[in-house]
Amino acid sequence: MIQSILNEKSLLADRILEVAEVAGYLWQKGWAERNGGNITINLTEVVTDKVRSLSPLSEPIPIGRELSNLKDCYFYCKGTNKRMRDLARRPMDHGAVIRVLDDCSSYVIVADNPVQPTSEIVPHLSIHNYLLGKGSSYRAVLHTHPIDLVAMTHNPAFLEKDRLTYLLWSMIPETRAFCPRGLGIAPYALPGSVELADKILSELDEYDVVIWEKHGVCAVAENILEAFDMVDTLSKSAQIYLTAKSMGFEPEGISMEKMDEMREAFHLPK
Ligand code: 2HA
Ligand code: ZN
């Protein structure tokens, strides 16, 4: 049998298999054309002695910034140019585990194969660094291209702060309940750029999901299934809105009063 860190049962293997499960959903949803989208998860707390003992499969690769909270941290990262639909079947051929070195500004690939991490590695690691820095329990970062949500960002009116949050919350109660911090907005910026990374970081103070104008969404959560569920729920709301519009009417939406009632009943944040 080919040596793979997934051959032995471990929490680390479970986390990577969850990524594969979500990658399959992204493809089925039509949110992951070609190599579209990225997933990284922080595995440091579940890293096994076996993975710790592996020799690097690459030279140190510079990150381009110093991320001081990531010293000796381990991540699973989708590979650059790799497809979610392939990752769903063979996560260790289309992604890799990396270790950030003690200098906090470079990493090595440690398993299974020298698959180069996603082109969005700098924004992703910057987000993990930020989350650890504020003591967050979030370990998963998902970037994907949901058709309905991205379509909505082509209307400048929807890019006003919290306009989409309230509109999508008002379509079904689940969205308010399971995406209680709403949807942040990042104006269009070059994919993979430091500018985009910094804009997302500033939005994450307030939101767990950030939509990037004319591109996609980024969601952070304790695990990758939770991150997927938030985007899925927001997308469901967007579909209800678009379905009502295509039937020729503006959906009424749940009133602010009813939403406040729900916020109090379920102890949701303001
Ligand atoms: O890596 O989605 O934004 C694929 C992307 C880049
Ligand atoms: Zn993208």
Coordinates of C-alpha atoms and ligand atoms in Angstrom, one line a residue:
M1 CA 0.0 0.0 0.0
I2 CA 1.2 3.5 -0.8
Q3 CA 2.5 5.3 2.3
S4 CA 0.0 8.0 3.2
I5 CA -0.7 9.8 6.5
L6 CA -4.3 8.8 5.9
N7 CA -3.6 5.1 6.2
E8 CA -3.6 5.3 10.0
K9 CA -6.7 6.3 11.9
S10 CA -6.2 9.6 13.6
L11 CA -7.9 12.9 14.3
L12 CA -5.6 14.5 11.7
A13 CA -6.8 11.9 9.1
D14 CA -10.5 12.7 10.1
R15 CA -9.9 16.4 9.6
I16 CA -8.4 15.8 6.1
L17 CA -11.2 13.5 5.1
E18 CA -13.7 16.2 6.1
V19 CA -12.0 18.5 3.7
A20 CA -12.4 15.8 1.0
E21 CA -16.1 15.5 1.8
V22 CA -16.6 19.3 1.5
A23 CA -14.6 19.5 -1.7
G24 CA -17.1 17.0 -3.2
Y25 CA -20.0 19.2 -2.1
L26 CA -18.4 22.3 -3.7
W27 CA -18.1 20.5 -7.0
Q28 CA -21.6 19.2 -6.8
K29 CA -22.9 22.6 -6.0
G30 CA -21.2 24.1 -9.1
W31 CA -19.1 26.3 -6.9
A32 CA -15.8 24.9 -8.0
E33 CA -15.1 25.2 -11.7
R34 CA -11.7 23.9 -12.8
N35 CA -9.3 24.7 -9.9
G36 CA -11.6 27.3 -8.3
G37 CA -11.7 27.7 -4.6
N38 CA -9.3 26.9 -1.8
I39 CA -9.4 25.2 1.6
T40 CA -6.8 25.3 4.4
I41 CA -7.1 23.9 7.9
N42 CA -4.9 24.3 10.9
L43 CA -4.0 20.8 12.1
T44 CA -1.5 21.7 14.8
E45 CA -3.6 20.5 17.7
V46 CA -4.2 17.1 16.0
V47 CA -0.8 16.5 14.4
T48 CA 0.5 13.0 15.1
D49 CA 4.1 12.0 16.2
K50 CA 4.4 10.3 12.9
V51 CA 3.7 13.5 10.9
R52 CA 6.1 15.4 13.3
S53 CA 8.9 13.0 12.5
L54 CA 8.6 13.2 8.7
S55 CA 11.5 14.8 6.7
P56 CA 10.6 17.8 4.6
L57 CA 9.7 17.1 1.0
S58 CA 10.7 20.6 -0.1
E59 CA 13.2 23.3 0.5
P60 CA 11.8 26.1 2.7
I61 CA 9.3 28.2 0.7
P62 CA 9.1 31.9 1.7
I63 CA 5.6 33.2 2.6
G64 CA 6.6 36.8 1.9
R65 CA 5.5 38.1 5.3
E66 CA 6.2 37.1 8.9
L67 CA 3.2 35.4 10.6
S68 CA 4.3 35.4 14.2
N69 CA 1.6 33.1 15.5
L70 CA 2.3 30.3 13.1
K71 CA 5.6 29.0 14.5
D72 CA 5.7 25.2 14.1
C73 CA 2.0 25.1 12.9
Y74 CA 0.8 22.4 10.6
F75 CA -1.8 23.0 7.8
Y76 CA -3.5 20.9 5.2
C77 CA -3.7 23.0 2.0
K78 CA -5.4 22.4 -1.3
G79 CA -2.7 22.2 -4.1
T80 CA -2.2 25.0 -6.6
N81 CA -4.0 24.3 -9.9
K82 CA -5.7 21.3 -8.3
R83 CA -9.4 20.6 -8.7
M84 CA -11.9 20.2 -5.9
R85 CA -13.5 17.2 -7.6
D86 CA -10.2 15.4 -7.7
L87 CA -9.3 16.4 -4.1
A88 CA -12.7 14.9 -3.0
R89 CA -11.4 11.4 -4.1
R90 CA -7.7 11.7 -3.3
P91 CA -7.0 14.5 -0.8
M92 CA -3.3 13.7 -0.5
D93 CA -2.6 13.8 -4.2
H94 CA -4.3 17.2 -4.7
G95 CA -3.3 18.8 -1.5
A96 CA -0.5 18.6 1.1
V97 CA 0.4 19.1 4.8
I98 CA 2.9 21.9 5.4
R99 CA 4.8 23.0 8.5
V100 CA 5.6 26.7 9.1
L101 CA 9.2 26.9 10.2
D102 CA 10.5 28.6 13.3
D103 CA 11.2 31.9 11.4
C104 CA 7.4 32.2 10.9
S105 CA 8.1 33.4 7.4
S106 CA 8.6 30.2 5.4
Y107 CA 7.2 26.7 5.3
V108 CA 8.1 23.2 4.1
I109 CA 5.8 20.5 2.6
V110 CA 5.8 17.4 4.8
A111 CA 3.2 14.9 3.4
D112 CA 2.3 13.0 1.4
N113 CA 3.8 14.3 -1.8
P114 CA 5.5 17.6 -2.7
V115 CA 2.2 19.2 -3.9
Q116 CA 2.7 23.0 -4.0
P117 CA 0.0 24.7 -1.9
T118 CA -2.7 27.0 -3.3
S119 CA -1.8 30.3 -5.0
E120 CA -3.9 31.9 -2.2
I121 CA -1.6 30.5 0.5
V122 CA -0.6 34.0 1.7
P123 CA -4.1 35.2 2.4
H124 CA -5.1 31.9 3.9
L125 CA -2.1 31.7 6.3
S126 CA -2.6 35.4 7.1
I127 CA -6.2 34.6 8.2
H128 CA -5.0 31.6 10.3
N129 CA -2.4 33.9 11.9
Y130 CA -5.0 36.5 12.7
L131 CA -7.4 33.9 14.1
L132 CA -4.8 32.5 16.5
G133 CA -3.7 36.0 17.4
K134 CA -7.1 36.8 18.8
G135 CA -7.5 33.5 20.6
S136 CA -10.2 32.2 18.2
S137 CA -11.1 28.5 18.1
Y138 CA -11.6 28.6 14.4
R139 CA -9.3 26.3 12.4
A140 CA -10.8 26.2 8.9
V141 CA -10.7 28.6 6.1
L142 CA -12.9 28.0 3.0
H143 CA -12.9 30.0 -0.2
T144 CA -15.4 29.1 -2.9
H145 CA -17.4 30.6 -5.8
P146 CA -21.2 30.2 -5.1
I147 CA -23.1 31.2 -8.3
D148 CA -26.0 33.0 -6.6
L149 CA -24.0 35.0 -4.1
V150 CA -21.4 36.1 -6.6
A151 CA -24.2 37.2 -9.0
M152 CA -25.6 39.5 -6.3
T153 CA -22.2 41.3 -6.0
H154 CA -22.6 42.5 -9.6
N155 CA -25.2 44.9 -8.3
P156 CA -23.4 47.8 -6.6
A157 CA -26.5 48.4 -4.4
F158 CA -25.8 45.0 -2.7
L159 CA -22.3 46.1 -1.8
E160 CA -23.4 48.6 0.8
K161 CA -22.5 47.6 4.3
D162 CA -25.0 45.0 5.7
R163 CA -27.5 45.3 2.9
L164 CA -27.0 41.7 1.8
T165 CA -26.8 40.5 5.4
Y166 CA -30.3 41.8 6.2
L167 CA -31.7 40.8 2.8
L168 CA -30.4 37.2 3.2
W169 CA -31.3 36.9 6.9
S170 CA -34.8 37.9 6.0
M171 CA -35.4 35.1 3.5
I172 CA -35.5 32.1 5.9
P173 CA -35.0 31.9 9.7
E174 CA -32.0 29.5 9.4
T175 CA -29.8 32.1 7.9
R176 CA -30.1 34.4 10.8
A177 CA -29.7 31.5 13.2
F178 CA -26.7 29.8 11.5
C179 CA -24.9 32.8 10.1
P180 CA -25.5 35.1 13.0
R181 CA -22.6 37.5 12.3
G182 CA -23.8 38.2 8.7
L183 CA -21.9 38.8 5.6
G184 CA -18.9 41.2 5.2
I185 CA -18.0 42.8 1.9
A186 CA -14.6 43.0 0.3
P187 CA -14.4 45.2 -2.9
Y188 CA -12.8 43.7 -6.0
A189 CA -9.1 43.1 -5.6
L190 CA -6.5 41.0 -7.5
P191 CA -7.0 37.3 -6.4
G192 CA -4.2 36.2 -4.1
S193 CA -3.1 39.8 -3.4
V194 CA -2.0 41.2 -0.1
E195 CA -4.6 43.9 -0.6
L196 CA -7.4 41.3 -0.8
A197 CA -5.9 39.5 2.3
D198 CA -5.8 42.7 4.4
K199 CA -9.4 43.6 3.4
I200 CA -10.7 40.2 4.4
L201 CA -8.8 40.4 7.8
S202 CA -10.4 43.7 8.6
E203 CA -13.9 42.3 7.8
L204 CA -13.3 39.2 10.0
D205 CA -13.4 41.4 13.1
E206 CA -17.1 41.6 12.5
Y207 CA -18.1 38.7 10.2
D208 CA -17.4 35.0 9.8
V209 CA -18.2 35.1 6.1
V210 CA -16.9 37.7 3.7
I211 CA -18.0 38.1 0.1
W212 CA -15.5 39.2 -2.5
E213 CA -17.0 41.4 -5.2
K214 CA -17.3 39.6 -8.5
H215 CA -15.3 36.6 -7.2
G216 CA -16.5 34.4 -4.3
V217 CA -16.8 34.0 -0.6
C218 CA -14.4 33.3 2.3
A219 CA -15.7 31.6 5.4
V220 CA -14.0 30.8 8.7
A221 CA -15.2 28.4 11.3
E222 CA -14.1 25.8 13.9
N223 CA -14.1 23.1 11.2
I224 CA -14.6 22.9 7.5
L225 CA -18.1 21.4 7.7
E226 CA -19.3 24.4 9.7
A227 CA -17.7 26.8 7.2
F228 CA -19.4 25.0 4.3
D229 CA -22.8 25.1 6.2
M230 CA -22.7 28.9 6.6
V231 CA -22.0 29.4 2.9
D232 CA -24.7 26.8 1.9
T233 CA -27.3 28.6 4.1
L234 CA -26.5 32.0 2.7
S235 CA -26.7 30.5 -0.8
K236 CA -30.1 29.0 0.0
S237 CA -31.3 32.4 1.0
A238 CA -29.9 33.9 -2.2
Q239 CA -31.7 31.3 -4.2
I240 CA -35.0 32.0 -2.5
Y241 CA -34.6 35.7 -3.3
L242 CA -33.7 35.1 -6.9
T243 CA -36.5 32.6 -7.3
A244 CA -39.1 35.1 -6.0
K245 CA -37.6 37.7 -8.4
S246 CA -37.8 35.4 -11.3
M247 CA -41.5 34.8 -10.5
G248 CA -41.9 38.5 -11.0
F249 CA -42.2 39.9 -7.4
E250 CA -40.0 41.3 -4.7
P251 CA -40.0 38.9 -1.8
E252 CA -41.5 40.4 1.3
G253 CA -38.8 39.1 3.7
I254 CA -39.1 38.4 7.4
S255 CA -39.7 41.8 9.2
M256 CA -37.0 43.4 11.4
E257 CA -39.4 42.9 14.3
K258 CA -39.7 39.1 13.7
M259 CA -35.9 38.9 13.3
D260 CA -35.4 40.7 16.6
E261 CA -37.8 38.2 18.2
M262 CA -35.7 35.4 16.8
R263 CA -32.4 37.0 18.0
E264 CA -33.8 37.2 21.5
A265 CA -35.3 33.7 21.5
F266 CA -32.1 32.1 20.3
H267 CA -29.7 34.4 22.1
L268 CA -28.0 35.5 18.8
P269 CA -25.5 38.3 18.6
K270 CA -26.7 41.8 17.6
Ligands
2HA1 O1 -7.2 29.2 -6.3 O2 -10.3 30.4 -6.4 O3 -9.2 32.8 -6.1 C1 -8.4 29.3 -7.0 C2 -9.1 30.5 -6.6 C3 -8.4 31.8 -6.6
ZN2 ZN -11.4 32.3 -6.1

